[in-house]
Coordinates of C-alpha atoms in Angstrom, one line a residue:
M1 CA -26.3 -27.2 84.7
P2 CA -24.0 -24.5 83.2
L3 CA -25.1 -22.6 80.1
P4 CA -23.3 -23.3 76.9
C5 CA -20.6 -20.7 76.3
V6 CA -20.4 -18.9 72.9
D7 CA -17.6 -16.6 71.9
V8 CA -18.9 -13.8 69.6
V9 CA -16.7 -11.9 67.2
L10 CA -18.1 -8.7 65.7
L11 CA -16.1 -6.5 63.3
T12 CA -16.6 -2.8 62.9
L13 CA -15.5 0.1 60.7
N14 CA -17.7 2.5 62.7
D15 CA -19.5 3.1 59.4
R16 CA -23.0 2.2 60.4
P17 CA -23.7 3.2 64.0
A18 CA -27.4 2.7 64.0
E19 CA -27.3 -0.7 62.6
E20 CA -24.4 -1.7 64.9
A21 CA -26.3 -0.5 67.9
A22 CA -29.2 -2.7 66.9
A23 CA -27.0 -5.7 66.3
Q24 CA -25.4 -5.4 69.7
A25 CA -28.6 -4.8 71.5
T26 CA -30.2 -8.0 70.1
L27 CA -27.0 -9.9 70.8
L28 CA -27.0 -8.8 74.4
A29 CA -30.6 -9.9 74.7
Q30 CA -29.8 -13.5 73.9
T31 CA -30.8 -15.9 76.7
G32 CA -29.8 -19.5 77.4
V33 CA -26.1 -19.0 76.6
D34 CA -23.1 -17.6 78.3
L35 CA -21.6 -14.9 76.0
R36 CA -18.1 -13.5 75.7
I37 CA -17.9 -10.8 73.1
C38 CA -15.0 -9.2 71.2
V39 CA -15.6 -6.1 69.1
V40 CA -12.7 -5.7 66.6
G41 CA -12.1 -2.2 65.1
N42 CA -10.7 -2.9 61.6
G43 CA -8.5 0.1 61.3
C44 CA -10.4 2.1 63.9
T45 CA -11.2 2.2 67.6
P46 CA -14.6 0.6 68.2
A47 CA -17.1 3.3 69.0
I48 CA -19.8 1.0 70.4
V49 CA -18.7 -1.6 72.9
P50 CA -20.9 -3.5 75.3
T51 CA -20.1 -3.5 79.0
A52 CA -17.7 -6.4 79.8
A53 CA -16.9 -7.0 76.1
R54 CA -13.4 -7.0 74.9
A55 CA -12.5 -4.3 72.4
L56 CA -9.5 -4.4 70.0
T57 CA -8.2 -1.7 67.7
L58 CA -6.3 -2.8 64.6
P59 CA -4.0 -0.1 63.1
E60 CA -5.3 -0.8 59.6
N61 CA -8.2 -2.5 57.9
L62 CA -6.9 -6.1 57.5
G63 CA -10.1 -7.2 55.9
I64 CA -13.0 -9.3 57.2
P65 CA -11.3 -12.8 57.5
A66 CA -8.2 -11.5 59.2
G67 CA -10.2 -9.3 61.5
R68 CA -12.4 -12.2 62.5
N69 CA -9.3 -14.3 63.2
V70 CA -7.8 -11.6 65.4
G71 CA -11.1 -11.6 67.5
A72 CA -11.3 -15.4 67.7
H73 CA -7.7 -15.6 68.8
A74 CA -8.1 -12.9 71.5
L75 CA -11.1 -14.6 73.0
A76 CA -9.1 -17.9 73.1
Q77 CA -6.5 -16.1 75.2
D78 CA -9.2 -14.9 77.7
G79 CA -9.4 -18.0 79.8
R80 CA -10.8 -21.3 78.6
P81 CA -12.0 -20.9 74.9
A82 CA -15.7 -21.4 74.4
E83 CA -16.9 -24.5 72.6
Y84 CA -18.6 -22.4 70.0
L85 CA -17.6 -19.3 68.0
F86 CA -20.3 -17.1 66.5
F87 CA -19.3 -14.6 63.8
L88 CA -21.7 -11.7 63.5
D89 CA -21.9 -8.9 60.9
N90 CA -22.4 -5.6 62.6
D91 CA -25.6 -5.0 60.6
A92 CA -27.2 -8.3 61.3
T93 CA -29.8 -8.7 64.1
F94 CA -31.4 -11.5 66.2
P95 CA -35.2 -11.2 65.9
R96 CA -35.7 -13.4 69.0
P97 CA -33.8 -13.8 72.3
D98 CA -33.3 -17.5 71.9
I99 CA -31.5 -17.6 68.5
L100 CA -28.0 -18.5 69.8
A101 CA -29.4 -21.1 72.2
R102 CA -31.4 -22.7 69.4
L103 CA -28.3 -22.8 67.1
V104 CA -26.3 -24.5 69.8
A105 CA -29.2 -27.0 70.2
E106 CA -29.0 -27.7 66.5
A107 CA -25.3 -28.3 66.7
E108 CA -25.9 -30.8 69.5
Q109 CA -28.4 -32.6 67.4
H110 CA -26.0 -32.7 64.5
P111 CA -22.6 -33.7 66.0
R112 CA -20.9 -34.2 62.6
A113 CA -21.7 -30.5 61.7
A114 CA -18.7 -28.3 62.3
Y115 CA -20.9 -25.2 61.7
V116 CA -24.5 -24.3 61.9
Q117 CA -26.1 -21.7 59.6
P118 CA -29.4 -19.9 60.3
R119 CA -31.6 -18.7 57.5
L120 CA -30.7 -15.1 56.8
T121 CA -33.6 -12.9 55.7
G122 CA -34.2 -9.2 55.1
P123 CA -35.9 -7.2 57.9
D124 CA -39.3 -8.5 56.7
D125 CA -38.4 -11.9 58.1
T126 CA -39.3 -13.5 54.8
T127 CA -37.1 -12.4 51.9
T128 CA -34.0 -14.6 51.4
P129 CA -31.9 -13.7 48.3
R130 CA -30.4 -16.6 46.5
R131 CA -26.9 -15.7 47.5
W132 CA -27.8 -16.2 51.2
I133 CA -28.9 -19.8 50.7
P134 CA -25.9 -22.0 51.4
R135 CA -26.7 -24.6 48.8
L136 CA -27.1 -24.8 45.0
R137 CA -30.8 -25.6 45.1
S138 CA -32.2 -22.4 46.4
G139 CA -35.8 -22.7 45.5
H140 CA -36.9 -23.5 49.1
P141 CA -35.0 -21.4 51.6
E142 CA -37.2 -22.7 54.4
R143 CA -35.9 -26.3 53.9
P144 CA -33.1 -27.3 56.4
G145 CA -30.4 -29.8 55.5
T146 CA -26.7 -30.5 55.1
I147 CA -24.7 -27.7 53.4
T148 CA -21.2 -27.4 51.9
T149 CA -20.7 -23.7 52.1
M150 CA -21.7 -20.9 54.5
T151 CA -22.9 -17.3 54.8
E152 CA -20.0 -16.0 56.8
G153 CA -21.5 -13.1 58.7
V154 CA -24.0 -15.2 60.8
V155 CA -22.5 -18.6 61.5
L156 CA -21.9 -20.8 64.6
I157 CA -18.7 -22.8 64.4
R158 CA -17.2 -25.4 66.8
R159 CA -13.9 -24.1 68.1
T160 CA -12.4 -27.6 67.9
A161 CA -13.0 -27.6 64.2
F162 CA -12.2 -23.9 63.5
D163 CA -8.7 -23.9 64.9
P164 CA -7.4 -27.0 63.2
A165 CA -8.8 -25.8 59.9
G166 CA -6.6 -22.7 60.2
G167 CA -9.5 -20.2 60.7
W168 CA -10.5 -17.8 58.0
A169 CA -8.2 -17.2 55.0
D170 CA -6.5 -13.9 56.1
A171 CA -5.4 -12.9 52.6
F172 CA -8.9 -13.0 51.0
F173 CA -9.8 -9.6 52.6
L174 CA -13.4 -10.0 51.4
Y175 CA -15.5 -12.6 49.6
H176 CA -15.5 -16.4 49.4
E177 CA -13.7 -16.9 52.7
G178 CA -16.8 -19.0 53.8
L179 CA -16.5 -21.3 50.9
D180 CA -12.8 -21.8 51.6
L181 CA -13.4 -22.5 55.3
A182 CA -16.3 -24.8 54.6
Q183 CA -14.2 -26.9 52.3
R184 CA -11.4 -27.2 54.9
L185 CA -13.9 -28.2 57.6
W186 CA -15.4 -30.9 55.3
D187 CA -11.9 -32.2 54.6
Q188 CA -11.5 -32.7 58.3
G189 CA -14.5 -35.1 58.1
H190 CA -17.1 -32.7 59.3
T191 CA -20.3 -31.4 57.6
G192 CA -22.3 -28.2 57.8
W193 CA -26.0 -27.8 58.8
Y194 CA -28.5 -25.2 57.6
A195 CA -31.0 -24.6 60.4
A196 CA -33.6 -23.0 58.1
G197 CA -36.2 -22.7 60.9
I198 CA -33.9 -20.3 62.8
R199 CA -34.0 -16.8 61.1
M200 CA -31.8 -13.8 61.4
H201 CA -32.1 -10.4 59.8
H202 CA -29.8 -8.4 57.5
P203 CA -30.4 -5.4 55.3
L204 CA -31.1 -6.4 51.7
T205 CA -27.9 -5.0 50.2
Q206 CA -26.1 -6.0 47.0
P207 CA -22.4 -7.1 47.0
T208 CA -21.9 -5.1 43.8
R209 CA -22.2 -1.9 46.0
H210 CA -18.5 -2.5 46.8
A211 CA -16.1 -1.2 44.1
L212 CA -13.8 -4.2 44.8
F213 CA -16.4 -6.8 44.5
R214 CA -15.7 -8.2 41.0
R215 CA -11.9 -8.1 41.3
L216 CA -11.7 -9.7 44.7
A217 CA -14.4 -12.3 44.0
A218 CA -12.6 -13.5 40.9
R219 CA -9.2 -13.4 42.6
N220 CA -10.4 -15.4 45.6
R221 CA -12.1 -18.0 43.4
V222 CA -8.6 -18.8 42.1
W223 CA -7.2 -18.9 45.6
V224 CA -10.0 -21.2 46.8
A225 CA -9.1 -23.6 44.0
Y226 CA -5.4 -23.5 44.6
R227 CA -5.7 -23.8 48.4
N228 CA -8.2 -26.7 48.5
L229 CA -8.6 -28.7 45.3
P230 CA -6.6 -31.7 44.0
A231 CA -4.4 -30.5 41.1
P232 CA -6.5 -32.3 38.4
L233 CA -9.6 -30.4 39.4
I234 CA -8.1 -26.9 39.4
P235 CA -8.3 -26.3 35.6
A236 CA -11.9 -27.6 35.5
Y237 CA -13.0 -25.4 38.4
L238 CA -11.4 -22.3 36.9
F239 CA -13.0 -23.0 33.5
V240 CA -16.4 -23.3 35.1
W241 CA -16.1 -20.1 37.0
T242 CA -14.4 -18.1 34.2
T243 CA -17.3 -19.1 31.9
A244 CA -19.9 -18.2 34.5
T245 CA -18.2 -14.9 35.2
A246 CA -18.0 -14.0 31.5
L247 CA -21.8 -14.8 31.0
R248 CA -22.6 -12.6 34.0
A249 CA -20.5 -9.8 32.6
V250 CA -22.5 -9.9 29.4
R251 CA -25.6 -9.0 31.4
G252 CA -24.1 -6.9 34.2
G253 CA -20.7 -5.7 33.1
G254 CA -17.5 -5.8 35.1
A255 CA -15.5 -8.0 32.7
Q256 CA -12.3 -6.1 33.0
E257 CA -12.4 -6.1 36.8
S258 CA -13.1 -9.8 36.9
L259 CA -10.3 -10.5 34.4
R260 CA -7.9 -8.5 36.5
G261 CA -9.0 -10.5 39.6
F262 CA -8.4 -13.8 37.9
R263 CA -4.9 -12.7 36.8
E264 CA -4.1 -11.4 40.2
G265 CA -5.3 -14.7 41.8
W266 CA -3.2 -16.8 39.5
A267 CA -0.1 -14.7 39.9
G268 CA -0.4 -14.8 43.7
R269 CA -1.6 -18.3 44.2
R270 CA 1.7 -19.7 45.5
R271 CA 1.6 -17.3 48.4
Q272 CA -1.5 -19.2 49.6
E273 CA -1.3 -22.2 51.9
R274 CA -2.1 -25.2 49.8
R275 CA -3.9 -28.1 51.5
P276 CA -5.5 -30.1 48.7
M277 CA -8.6 -32.0 49.9
K278 CA -8.7 -35.8 49.9
W279 CA -10.5 -37.4 47.0
R280 CA -12.9 -38.9 49.6
T281 CA -13.8 -35.3 50.5
V282 CA -14.5 -34.6 46.8
L283 CA -16.9 -37.6 46.7
R284 CA -18.5 -36.5 50.0
L285 CA -19.1 -33.0 48.7
T286 CA -20.5 -34.3 45.5
A287 CA -22.9 -36.7 47.3
A288 CA -24.0 -33.7 49.5
G289 CA -25.1 -31.9 46.3
R290 CA -22.2 -29.6 45.5
P291 CA -19.2 -31.1 43.6
P292 CA -16.2 -28.8 44.2
L293 CA -16.4 -27.5 40.7
V294 CA -19.4 -25.2 41.1

């Protein structure tokens, strides 16, 4: 019986060679799957490329979503596309050699799930920050279940769902592209699955380490709403997130950057592809525990 085929896309800026070497080593150690790998240099020539992997050099940094799309498209051109795509951050590692095979098995057990998400932890195999838990109720990260968003850098997605959804939102550059894609996958009639018993590791970094975080996060929230929500829900969604952002700014600062992002998002919203989800999808997301207002 042939092994399940998984196309893996890994982006690099050549900025963390030790972490990337570890990520690739644990990727190459995966068993029970047939791997095809594409390493995409986002504005650089990849310095670390496994034997037989495809390497692409982009002339400029297009951002994470666009870079992933380039890698996924390139792999689709190399013969018959794999049934599954796996998107891997270049500082994430597989603690066991059967992780990808187990994720594929979870996908087979949950055929309605367009994507399967492992539990992401720090290198201690235990610590899971709230932002890495792809559901609102984050008190029990070890509990599996249906999810409505995703952690983008370690996720298995069915190719037959990814392509019709349009892939990642190129223009986002960074932040919230997982929420956007998850909503589009749900609108196709799919779900997502959190395989909490399957763990992967990632350094315990903070998104605020990036200078662009607050501006891009706010901008992309506007674009998620414009791209995916029925028109009556857009003002409510933006009110909820503007209020939440303002409250966070009281504690952590960044109000000016966030306000700039909201303004930029609103001014540029019409350049985004609008595919408002069906009201049935709104109800399904709400029933799954995350109404598309939060």
